[in-house]
Amino acid sequence: MSTAYTVVTILAALWVGYSAVAVFLHATWVVQGLSDYGVPRSWWPWLATAKAAGAVGLLVGLLVPAIGILAGIGLILYFVGAVVTVVRARSYSHIPFPLLYLAPVVAALALGLAV
């Protein structure tokens, strides 16, 4: 296991976990966007749970690579879905926000597959 993979994976998991906690706590800067994009409020706990599970999965993947790969794929699908949601809401200036979460997950998965 490379140092780069370990560091990037831990940072990606912390970053995604932070996002999950922000949704769980209904941080204004997160839930305002979700409302603006038309995401039903009843979905918010499920979306936060998916992010939290993905973050934990990335960390577990350091010990069980198959779990990390599956978590990475799941998070990539999640954040691609977030980009699609932002585009559908025509909030084009907000497209970079989900990409900020997507990029480290892609990097962690790529490094994990390369190890």
Coordinates of C-alpha atoms in Angstrom, one line a residue:
M1 CA 0.0 0.0 0.0
S2 CA 1.5 3.4 -1.0
T3 CA 1.7 6.4 1.2
A4 CA -0.1 8.5 -1.4
Y5 CA -3.0 6.1 -1.5
T6 CA -3.3 6.1 2.2
V7 CA -3.2 9.9 2.6
V8 CA -5.5 10.6 -0.3
T9 CA -8.0 8.0 0.9
I10 CA -8.0 9.3 4.5
L11 CA -8.4 12.9 3.3
A12 CA -11.2 11.9 0.9
A13 CA -13.0 10.0 3.6
L14 CA -12.8 13.0 6.0
W15 CA -14.0 15.4 3.4
V16 CA -17.0 13.2 2.4
G17 CA -17.7 12.5 6.1
Y18 CA -17.7 16.3 6.8
S19 CA -20.3 16.7 4.0
A20 CA -22.4 13.9 5.5
V21 CA -22.3 15.5 9.0
A22 CA -23.2 18.9 7.4
V23 CA -26.4 17.4 5.9
F24 CA -27.2 15.5 9.2
L25 CA -26.9 18.8 11.1
H26 CA -28.9 20.7 8.4
A27 CA -26.1 23.2 7.9
T28 CA -27.6 26.2 6.0
W29 CA -24.9 26.2 3.3
V30 CA -25.8 22.6 2.4
V31 CA -29.5 22.3 2.8
Q32 CA -30.2 25.7 1.1
G33 CA -28.7 24.2 -2.0
L34 CA -30.6 21.0 -1.7
S35 CA -33.8 22.9 -1.4
D36 CA -32.9 25.1 -4.4
Y37 CA -32.1 22.0 -6.5
G38 CA -35.5 20.5 -5.7
V39 CA -34.2 17.6 -3.6
P40 CA -37.1 16.5 -1.3
R41 CA -36.4 17.0 2.4
S42 CA -37.4 13.4 3.1
W43 CA -34.3 12.3 1.1
W44 CA -31.8 14.3 3.1
P45 CA -31.2 11.7 5.8
W46 CA -30.7 9.0 3.2
L47 CA -28.3 11.1 1.2
A48 CA -26.3 11.9 4.4
T49 CA -26.3 8.2 5.3
A50 CA -25.0 7.3 1.9
K51 CA -22.2 9.7 2.1
A52 CA -21.3 8.6 5.7
A53 CA -21.3 5.0 4.6
G54 CA -19.1 5.8 1.6
A55 CA -16.7 7.6 3.8
V56 CA -16.5 4.7 6.2
G57 CA -16.2 2.3 3.3
L58 CA -13.2 4.2 2.0
L59 CA -11.4 3.9 5.4
V60 CA -12.3 0.2 5.7
G61 CA -10.9 -0.2 2.2
L62 CA -7.5 0.5 3.5
L63 CA -7.7 -2.9 5.2
V64 CA -10.2 -4.7 2.8
P65 CA -9.5 -3.4 -0.7
A66 CA -12.7 -4.7 -2.2
I67 CA -14.8 -2.6 0.3
G68 CA -12.8 0.5 -0.7
I69 CA -13.3 -0.1 -4.4
L70 CA -17.1 -0.5 -3.9
A71 CA -17.3 2.5 -1.6
G72 CA -15.3 4.6 -4.2
I73 CA -17.6 3.5 -7.0
G74 CA -20.7 4.3 -4.9
L75 CA -19.4 7.7 -4.0
I76 CA -18.5 8.5 -7.6
L77 CA -22.0 7.6 -8.7
Y78 CA -23.4 9.7 -5.8
F79 CA -21.5 12.8 -6.8
V80 CA -22.1 12.4 -10.5
G81 CA -25.8 12.3 -9.5
A82 CA -25.2 15.5 -7.5
V83 CA -23.7 17.1 -10.6
V84 CA -26.7 16.0 -12.7
T85 CA -29.1 17.4 -10.0
V86 CA -27.3 20.8 -10.1
V87 CA -27.4 20.9 -13.9
R88 CA -31.1 19.9 -13.9
A89 CA -31.8 22.8 -11.5
R90 CA -29.9 25.1 -13.9
S91 CA -27.6 26.2 -11.1
Y92 CA -24.6 26.1 -13.4
S93 CA -22.4 28.2 -11.1
H94 CA -22.8 25.5 -8.4
I95 CA -21.4 22.7 -10.5
P96 CA -18.0 23.0 -8.9
F97 CA -19.3 22.1 -5.5
P98 CA -20.1 18.4 -6.0
L99 CA -16.9 18.2 -8.1
L100 CA -14.9 19.3 -5.1
Y101 CA -16.1 16.1 -3.4
L102 CA -15.9 13.9 -6.5
A103 CA -12.3 14.7 -7.3
P104 CA -10.6 13.2 -4.2
V105 CA -12.8 10.1 -4.3
V106 CA -11.8 9.5 -7.9
A107 CA -8.1 10.0 -6.9
A108 CA -8.5 7.6 -4.0
L109 CA -10.1 5.0 -6.2
A110 CA -7.5 5.4 -8.9
L111 CA -4.6 5.1 -6.5
G112 CA -6.3 2.1 -4.9
L113 CA -6.6 0.3 -8.2
A114 CA -3.0 1.2 -9.0
V115 CA -1.6 -0.3 -5.8

